[in-house]
Coordinates of C-alpha atoms in Angstrom, one line a residue:
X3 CA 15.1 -25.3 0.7
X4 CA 17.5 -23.6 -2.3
X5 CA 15.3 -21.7 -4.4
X6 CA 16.4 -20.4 -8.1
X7 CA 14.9 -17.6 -9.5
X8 CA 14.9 -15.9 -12.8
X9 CA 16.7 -12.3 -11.6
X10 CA 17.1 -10.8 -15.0
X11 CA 13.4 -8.5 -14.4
X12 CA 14.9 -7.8 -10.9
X13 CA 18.1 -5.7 -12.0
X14 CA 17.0 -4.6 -15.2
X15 CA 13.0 -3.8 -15.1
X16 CA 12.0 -0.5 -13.4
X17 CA 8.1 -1.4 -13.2
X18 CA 6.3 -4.5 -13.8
X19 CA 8.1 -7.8 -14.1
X20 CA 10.8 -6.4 -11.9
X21 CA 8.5 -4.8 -9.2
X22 CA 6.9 -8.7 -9.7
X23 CA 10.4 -9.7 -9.0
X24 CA 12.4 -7.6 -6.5
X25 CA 8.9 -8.0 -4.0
X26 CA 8.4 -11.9 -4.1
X27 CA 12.2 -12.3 -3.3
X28 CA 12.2 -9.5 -0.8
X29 CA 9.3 -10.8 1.3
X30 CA 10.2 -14.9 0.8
X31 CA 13.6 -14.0 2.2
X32 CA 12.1 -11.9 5.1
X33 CA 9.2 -14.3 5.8
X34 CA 10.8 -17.6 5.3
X35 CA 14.7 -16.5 6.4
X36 CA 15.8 -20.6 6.5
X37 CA 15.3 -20.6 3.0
X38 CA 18.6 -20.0 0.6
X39 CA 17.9 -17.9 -2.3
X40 CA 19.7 -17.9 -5.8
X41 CA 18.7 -14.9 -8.4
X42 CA 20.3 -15.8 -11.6
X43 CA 21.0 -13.1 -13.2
X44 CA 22.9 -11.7 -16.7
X45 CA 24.3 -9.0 -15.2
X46 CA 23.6 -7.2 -11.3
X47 CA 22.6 -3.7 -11.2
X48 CA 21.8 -1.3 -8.0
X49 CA 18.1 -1.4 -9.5
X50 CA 17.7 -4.1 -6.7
X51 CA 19.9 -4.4 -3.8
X52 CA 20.6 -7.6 -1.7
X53 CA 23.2 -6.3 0.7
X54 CA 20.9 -6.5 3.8
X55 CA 19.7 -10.0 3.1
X56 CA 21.6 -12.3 4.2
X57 CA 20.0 -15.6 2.9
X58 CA 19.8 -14.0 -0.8
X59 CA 23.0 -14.8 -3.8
X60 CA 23.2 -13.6 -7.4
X61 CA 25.0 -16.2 -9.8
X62 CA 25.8 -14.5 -13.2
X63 CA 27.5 -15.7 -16.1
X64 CA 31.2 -16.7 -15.5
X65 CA 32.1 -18.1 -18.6
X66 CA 34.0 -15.6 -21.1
X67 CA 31.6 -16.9 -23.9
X68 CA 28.1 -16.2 -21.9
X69 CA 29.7 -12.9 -20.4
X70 CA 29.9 -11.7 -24.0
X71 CA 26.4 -13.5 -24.9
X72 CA 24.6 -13.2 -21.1
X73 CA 20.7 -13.6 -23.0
X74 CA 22.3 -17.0 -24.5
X75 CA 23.0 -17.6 -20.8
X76 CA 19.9 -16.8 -19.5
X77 CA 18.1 -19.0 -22.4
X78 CA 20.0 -22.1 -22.0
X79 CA 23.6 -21.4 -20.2
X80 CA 22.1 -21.2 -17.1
X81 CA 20.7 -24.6 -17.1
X82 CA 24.1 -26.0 -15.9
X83 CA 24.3 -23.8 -13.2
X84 CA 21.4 -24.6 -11.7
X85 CA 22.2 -27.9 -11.9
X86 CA 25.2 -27.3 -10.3
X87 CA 23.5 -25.3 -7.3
X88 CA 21.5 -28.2 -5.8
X89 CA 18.5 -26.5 -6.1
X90 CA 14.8 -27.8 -5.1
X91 CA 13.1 -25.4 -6.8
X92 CA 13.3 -23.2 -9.7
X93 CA 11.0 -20.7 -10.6
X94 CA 10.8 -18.8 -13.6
X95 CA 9.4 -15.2 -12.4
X96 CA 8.4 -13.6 -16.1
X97 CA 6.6 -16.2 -18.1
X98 CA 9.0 -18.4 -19.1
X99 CA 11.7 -20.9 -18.2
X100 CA 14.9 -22.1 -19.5
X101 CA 15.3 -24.3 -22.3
X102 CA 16.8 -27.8 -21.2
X103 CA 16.1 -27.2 -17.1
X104 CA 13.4 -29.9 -18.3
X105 CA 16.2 -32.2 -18.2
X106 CA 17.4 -31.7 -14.9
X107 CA 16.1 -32.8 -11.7
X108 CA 15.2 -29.4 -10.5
X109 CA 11.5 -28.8 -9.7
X110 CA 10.2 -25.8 -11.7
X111 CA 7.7 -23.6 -11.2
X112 CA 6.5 -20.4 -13.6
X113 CA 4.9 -17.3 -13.1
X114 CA 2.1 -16.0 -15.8
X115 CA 0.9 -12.9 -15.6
X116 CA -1.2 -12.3 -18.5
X117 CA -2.1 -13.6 -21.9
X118 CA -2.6 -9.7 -22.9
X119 CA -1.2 -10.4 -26.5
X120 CA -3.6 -12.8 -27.1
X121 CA -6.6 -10.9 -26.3
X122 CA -5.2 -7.5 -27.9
X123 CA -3.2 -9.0 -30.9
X124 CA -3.8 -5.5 -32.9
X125 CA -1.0 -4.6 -30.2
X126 CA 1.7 -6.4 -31.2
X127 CA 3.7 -7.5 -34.3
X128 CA 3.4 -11.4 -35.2
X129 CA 6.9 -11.4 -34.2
X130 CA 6.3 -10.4 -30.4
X131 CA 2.9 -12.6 -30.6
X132 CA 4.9 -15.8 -31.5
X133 CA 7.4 -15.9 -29.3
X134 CA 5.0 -15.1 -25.8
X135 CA 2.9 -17.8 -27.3
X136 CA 5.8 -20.5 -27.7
X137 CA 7.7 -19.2 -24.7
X138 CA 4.3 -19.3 -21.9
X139 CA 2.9 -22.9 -23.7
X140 CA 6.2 -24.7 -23.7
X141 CA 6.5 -23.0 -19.8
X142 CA 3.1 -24.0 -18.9
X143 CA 4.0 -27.5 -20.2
X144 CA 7.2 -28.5 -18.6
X145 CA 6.7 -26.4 -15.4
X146 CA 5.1 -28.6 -12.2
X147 CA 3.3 -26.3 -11.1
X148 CA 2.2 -22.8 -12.6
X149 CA 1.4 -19.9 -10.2
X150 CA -1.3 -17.1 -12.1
X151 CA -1.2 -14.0 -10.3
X152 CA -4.9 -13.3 -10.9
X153 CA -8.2 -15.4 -11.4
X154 CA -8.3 -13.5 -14.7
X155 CA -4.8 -15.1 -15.8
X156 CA -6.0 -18.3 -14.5
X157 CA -9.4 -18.7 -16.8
X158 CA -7.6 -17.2 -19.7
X159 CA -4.5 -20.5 -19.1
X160 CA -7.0 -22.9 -19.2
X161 CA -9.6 -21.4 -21.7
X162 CA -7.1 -20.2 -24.3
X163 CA -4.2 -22.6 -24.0
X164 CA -6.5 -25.6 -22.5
X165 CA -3.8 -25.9 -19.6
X166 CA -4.7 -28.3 -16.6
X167 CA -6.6 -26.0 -13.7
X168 CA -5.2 -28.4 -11.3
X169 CA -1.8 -27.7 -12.3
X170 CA -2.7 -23.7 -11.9
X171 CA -2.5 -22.1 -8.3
X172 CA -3.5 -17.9 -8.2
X173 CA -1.0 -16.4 -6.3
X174 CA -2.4 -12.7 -5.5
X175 CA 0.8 -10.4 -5.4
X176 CA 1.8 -7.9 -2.8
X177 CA 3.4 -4.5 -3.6
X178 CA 7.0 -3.2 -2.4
X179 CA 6.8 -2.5 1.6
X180 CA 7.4 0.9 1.5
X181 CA 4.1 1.6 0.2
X182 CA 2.5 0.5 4.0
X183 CA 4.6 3.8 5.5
X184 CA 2.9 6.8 5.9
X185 CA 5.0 9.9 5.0
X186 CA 5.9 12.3 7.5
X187 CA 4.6 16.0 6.4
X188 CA 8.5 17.1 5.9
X189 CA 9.1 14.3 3.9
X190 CA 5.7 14.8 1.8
X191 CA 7.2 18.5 1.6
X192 CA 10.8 17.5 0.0
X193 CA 9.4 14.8 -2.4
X194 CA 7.4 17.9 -3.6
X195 CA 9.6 20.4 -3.8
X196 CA 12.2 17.8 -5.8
X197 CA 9.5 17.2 -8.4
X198 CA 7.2 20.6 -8.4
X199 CA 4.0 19.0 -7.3
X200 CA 1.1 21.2 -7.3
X201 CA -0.8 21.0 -4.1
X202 CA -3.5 19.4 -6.0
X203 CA -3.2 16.7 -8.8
X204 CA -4.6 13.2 -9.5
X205 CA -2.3 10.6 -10.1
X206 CA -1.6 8.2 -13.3
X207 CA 1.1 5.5 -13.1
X208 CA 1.5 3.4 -15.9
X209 CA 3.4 2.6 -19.1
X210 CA 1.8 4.9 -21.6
X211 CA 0.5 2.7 -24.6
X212 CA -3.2 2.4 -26.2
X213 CA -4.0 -0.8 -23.7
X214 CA -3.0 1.3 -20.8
X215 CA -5.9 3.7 -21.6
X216 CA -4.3 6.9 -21.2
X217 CA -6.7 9.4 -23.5
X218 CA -9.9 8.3 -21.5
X219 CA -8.6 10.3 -18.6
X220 CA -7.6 13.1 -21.1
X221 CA -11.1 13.3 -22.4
X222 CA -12.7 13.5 -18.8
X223 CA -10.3 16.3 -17.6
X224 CA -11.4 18.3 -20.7
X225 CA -14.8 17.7 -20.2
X226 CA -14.2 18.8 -16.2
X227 CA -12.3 21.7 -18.0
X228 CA -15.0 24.4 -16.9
X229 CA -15.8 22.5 -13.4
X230 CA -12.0 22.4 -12.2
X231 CA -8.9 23.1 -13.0
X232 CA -6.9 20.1 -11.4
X233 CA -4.0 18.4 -13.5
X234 CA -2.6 14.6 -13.5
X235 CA 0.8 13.2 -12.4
X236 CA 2.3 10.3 -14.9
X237 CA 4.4 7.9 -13.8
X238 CA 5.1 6.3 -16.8
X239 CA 7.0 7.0 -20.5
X240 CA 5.9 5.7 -23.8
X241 CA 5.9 6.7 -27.4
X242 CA 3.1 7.0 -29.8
X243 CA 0.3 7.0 -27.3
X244 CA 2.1 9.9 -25.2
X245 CA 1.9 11.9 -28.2
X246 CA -1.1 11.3 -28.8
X247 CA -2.5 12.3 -25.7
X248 CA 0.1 15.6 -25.8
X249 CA -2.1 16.7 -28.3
X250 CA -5.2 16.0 -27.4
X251 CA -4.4 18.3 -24.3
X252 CA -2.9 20.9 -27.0
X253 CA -6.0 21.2 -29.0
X254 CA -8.1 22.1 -25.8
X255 CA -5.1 24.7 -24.6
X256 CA -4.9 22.2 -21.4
X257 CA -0.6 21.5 -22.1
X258 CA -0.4 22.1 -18.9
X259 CA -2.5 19.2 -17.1
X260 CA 0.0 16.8 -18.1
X261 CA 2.6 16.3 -15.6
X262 CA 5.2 13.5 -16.7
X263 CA 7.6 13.1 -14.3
X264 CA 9.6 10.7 -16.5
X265 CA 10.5 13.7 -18.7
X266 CA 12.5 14.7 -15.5
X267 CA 16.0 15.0 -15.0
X268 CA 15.1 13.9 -11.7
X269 CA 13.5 10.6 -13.2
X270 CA 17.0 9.6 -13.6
X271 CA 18.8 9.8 -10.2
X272 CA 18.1 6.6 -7.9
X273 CA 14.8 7.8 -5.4
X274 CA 12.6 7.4 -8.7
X275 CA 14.6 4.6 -10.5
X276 CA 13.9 2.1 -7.2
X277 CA 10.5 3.8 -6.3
X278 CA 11.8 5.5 -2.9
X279 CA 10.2 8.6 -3.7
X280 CA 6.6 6.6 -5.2
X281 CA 4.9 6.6 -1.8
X282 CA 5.3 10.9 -1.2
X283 CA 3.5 10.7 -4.7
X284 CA 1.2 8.4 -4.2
X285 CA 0.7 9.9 -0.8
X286 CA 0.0 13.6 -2.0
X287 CA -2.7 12.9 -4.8
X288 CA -6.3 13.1 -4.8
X289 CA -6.3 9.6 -6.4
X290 CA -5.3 7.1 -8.7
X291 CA -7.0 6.5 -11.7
X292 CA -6.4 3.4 -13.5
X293 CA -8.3 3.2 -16.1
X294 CA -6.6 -0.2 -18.1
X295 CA -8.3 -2.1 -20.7
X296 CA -6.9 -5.1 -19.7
X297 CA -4.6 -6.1 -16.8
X298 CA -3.4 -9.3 -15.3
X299 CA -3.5 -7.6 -11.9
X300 CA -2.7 -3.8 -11.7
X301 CA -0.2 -3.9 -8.8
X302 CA -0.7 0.5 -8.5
X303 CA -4.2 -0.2 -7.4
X304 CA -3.0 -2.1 -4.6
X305 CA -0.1 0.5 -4.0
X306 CA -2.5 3.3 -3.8
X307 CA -4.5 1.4 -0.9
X308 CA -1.8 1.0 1.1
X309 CA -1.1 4.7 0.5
X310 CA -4.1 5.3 1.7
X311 CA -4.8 6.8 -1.6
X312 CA -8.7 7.1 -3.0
X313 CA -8.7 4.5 -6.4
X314 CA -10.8 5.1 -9.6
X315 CA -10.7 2.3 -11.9
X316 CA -12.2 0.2 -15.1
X317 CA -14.3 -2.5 -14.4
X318 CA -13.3 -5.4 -16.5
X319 CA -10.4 -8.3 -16.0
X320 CA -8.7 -8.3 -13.1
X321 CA -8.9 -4.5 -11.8
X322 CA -12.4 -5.7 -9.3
X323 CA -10.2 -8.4 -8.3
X324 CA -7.8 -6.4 -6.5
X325 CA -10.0 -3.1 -5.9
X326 CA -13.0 -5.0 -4.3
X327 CA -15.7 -2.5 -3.0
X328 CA -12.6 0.0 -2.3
X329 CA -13.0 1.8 -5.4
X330 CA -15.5 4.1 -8.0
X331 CA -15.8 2.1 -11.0
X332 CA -16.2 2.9 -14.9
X333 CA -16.2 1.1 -18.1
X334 CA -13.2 1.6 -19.6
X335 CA -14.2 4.1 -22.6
X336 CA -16.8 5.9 -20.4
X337 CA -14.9 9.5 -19.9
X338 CA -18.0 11.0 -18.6
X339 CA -18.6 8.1 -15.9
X340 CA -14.8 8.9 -15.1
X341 CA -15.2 12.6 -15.1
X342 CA -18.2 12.7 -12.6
X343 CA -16.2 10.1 -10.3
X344 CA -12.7 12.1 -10.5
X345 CA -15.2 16.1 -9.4
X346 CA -17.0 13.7 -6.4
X347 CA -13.6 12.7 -5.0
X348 CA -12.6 16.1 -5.4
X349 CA -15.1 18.1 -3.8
X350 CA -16.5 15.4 -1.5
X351 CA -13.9 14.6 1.2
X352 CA -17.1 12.2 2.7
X353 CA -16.3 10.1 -0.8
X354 CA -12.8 10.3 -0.6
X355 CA -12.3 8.8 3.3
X356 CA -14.6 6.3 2.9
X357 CA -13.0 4.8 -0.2
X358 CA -9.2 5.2 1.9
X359 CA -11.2 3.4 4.8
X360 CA -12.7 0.1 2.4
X361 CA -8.9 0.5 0.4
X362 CA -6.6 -0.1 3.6
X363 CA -9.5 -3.1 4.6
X364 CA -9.2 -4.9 1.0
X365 CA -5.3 -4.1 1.0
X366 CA -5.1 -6.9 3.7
X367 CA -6.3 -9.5 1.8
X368 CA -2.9 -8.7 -0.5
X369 CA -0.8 -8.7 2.9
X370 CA 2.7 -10.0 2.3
X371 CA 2.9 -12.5 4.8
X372 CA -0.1 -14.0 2.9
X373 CA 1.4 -13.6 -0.2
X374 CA 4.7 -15.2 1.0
X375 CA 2.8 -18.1 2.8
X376 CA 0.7 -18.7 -0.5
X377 CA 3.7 -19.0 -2.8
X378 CA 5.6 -21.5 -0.4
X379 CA 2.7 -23.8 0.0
X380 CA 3.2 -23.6 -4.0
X381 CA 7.4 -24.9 -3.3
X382 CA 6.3 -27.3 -0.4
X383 CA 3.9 -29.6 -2.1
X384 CA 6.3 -30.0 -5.1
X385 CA 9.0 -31.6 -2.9

């Protein structure tokens, strides 16, 4: 087969879509290497590289017009190359699909993630609300098959938007490989060093906005204040919301239990930028705490398993999905459930190596041969 793909979230997305992105294409090209594979991309960055694949290509604009426009490119432009490329299938990786590929004879297929604006409006502008909302219907519409990458994203498709559950196949994601090796003490030791890691932190990685819950794990470290004195790694930037949190912290003298590593010069060189460094991190911390109001997966959950990392998470949408009986659970706004959970991994290592045991065990079900082999059947039955 000739797969297309949307490749804009692979070269230009650090987290999220492009993690979504740079992993399906990664493990389809290992897993299935008869396979050709087309990203279509605006413009190729070093945020994903392709040079050991073999059986991977990146089409961008070559037109002078679409080089100077590459998003009208990626809206419609693109629709006559992929014509052009003999593809079978073309799948749209972020929620949406080209306008006009309808018209080809290309089969499609579109990735949803989450219908997060929707059940948070307050979140976004009627702007932003709009255009998901015209951009995943239309998708969901012309597409011949739509993959949701959770149950969650699945019920919401066909309650909200009344889309066709036959047409909808859940497609649990994997995470990026490196997260399966465990870190050698030296190299535990230089990860460390490059971005002063206390000995002892828990860990918080995420974009920093209100949905992403941020200030409930505030509020439990400064009611642990007296207890403990242990302070949380951020990976993650955002704007409002990480003020909001700064003073939070400020008004409890606690400044210092905020580590955000994004602030870093380091953030910026190319071990942080591609995740190289994310599994010494993940590898070093007490646990993850991801404590989301609302996710269409929560792919650091599933990181932190495979990092053999303890997990405290909320306990609505999708988060149980991928978490199973692997992790200490709390509703999302409950700071005192999360502060009790975050001392008892702390001071109990009995706690803490049972919930690494059950995490490596549910971290199978999310293997990425399975994830690979679920997405094709997806491709085969189209053709």
């Amino acid at each position: 087969m000739i797969i297309g793909y949307d490749g804009k979230r692979a070269f230009q997305n650090n987290t999220g879509l492009g993690n979504y992105s740079r992993s399906l294409v990664s493990i389809l090209a290992a897993y299935f290497p008869d396979n050709k594979y087309l990203l279509f991309a605006p413009k190729q960055t070093s945020l994903f590289s392709i040079t050991a694949m073999n059986n991977v290509e990146v089409h961008t604009p070559q037109q002078s017009f679409y080089k100077k426009f590459p998003a009208l490119w990626r809206r419609s432009g693109v629709v006559k190359d992929i014509a052009a490329s003999n593809l079978d299938i073309y799948h749209g990786l972020s929620n949406e699909l080209p306008n006009g590929i309808e018209k080809t004879k290309v089969r499609t297929v579109v990735t949803v993630h989450d219908l997060i604006y929707e059940r948070f409006p307050e979140t976004y502008n009627f702007d932003e609300r709009y255009t998901h909302r015209w951009k995943i219907k239309r998708a969901c519409k012309i597409a011949d098959a739509v993959i949701a990458i959770s149950e969650q994203t699945k019920e919401d498709l066909v309650n909200i938007y009344g889309i066709s559950a036959n047409k909808i196949f859940t497609c649990y994601q994997s995470c990026n490989p490196i997260f399966e090796n465990l870190q050698s003490e030296s190299e535990k030791e230089i990860v460390k060093k490059r971005y002063g890691l206390p000995d002892k932190y828990f860990l918080f990685v995420s974009s920093i906005a209100p949905r992403k819950n941020l200030v409930t794990i505030c509020k439990a470290l400064v009611l642990l204040k007296d207890k403990m004195n242990i302070p949380l790694v951020i990976i993650g930037d955002g704007k409002k919301e990480k003020d909001a949190v700064k003073k939070l912290m400020a008004e409890n003298k606690m400044n210092d239990q905020l580590i955000f590593l994004n602030d870093l010069p380091q953030a910026k060189e190319i071990a942080f930028t591609n995740a190289t460094d994310f599994p010494a991190i993940y590898q070093q911390a007490l646990a993850l705490i991801y404590p989301s109001i609302f996710e269409g997966f929560g792919l650091p959950i599933l990181e932190a398993m495979w990092s053999g990392l303890p997990v405290i998470s909320s306990n609505i949408s999708s988060m149980p999905e991928v978490a199973g009986e692997a992790a200490l659970y709390f509703a999302p706004h409950e700071d005192d459930t999360l502060a009790k959970h975050m001392f008892s991994i702390a001071t109990n290592k009995t706690i803490a190596g049972e919930l690494r045991a059950k995490g490596f065990i549910q971290a199978q079900k999310f293997a990425p041969f399975n994830y690979a082999e679920n997405v094709m059947k997806v491709y085969t039955q189209l053709l």
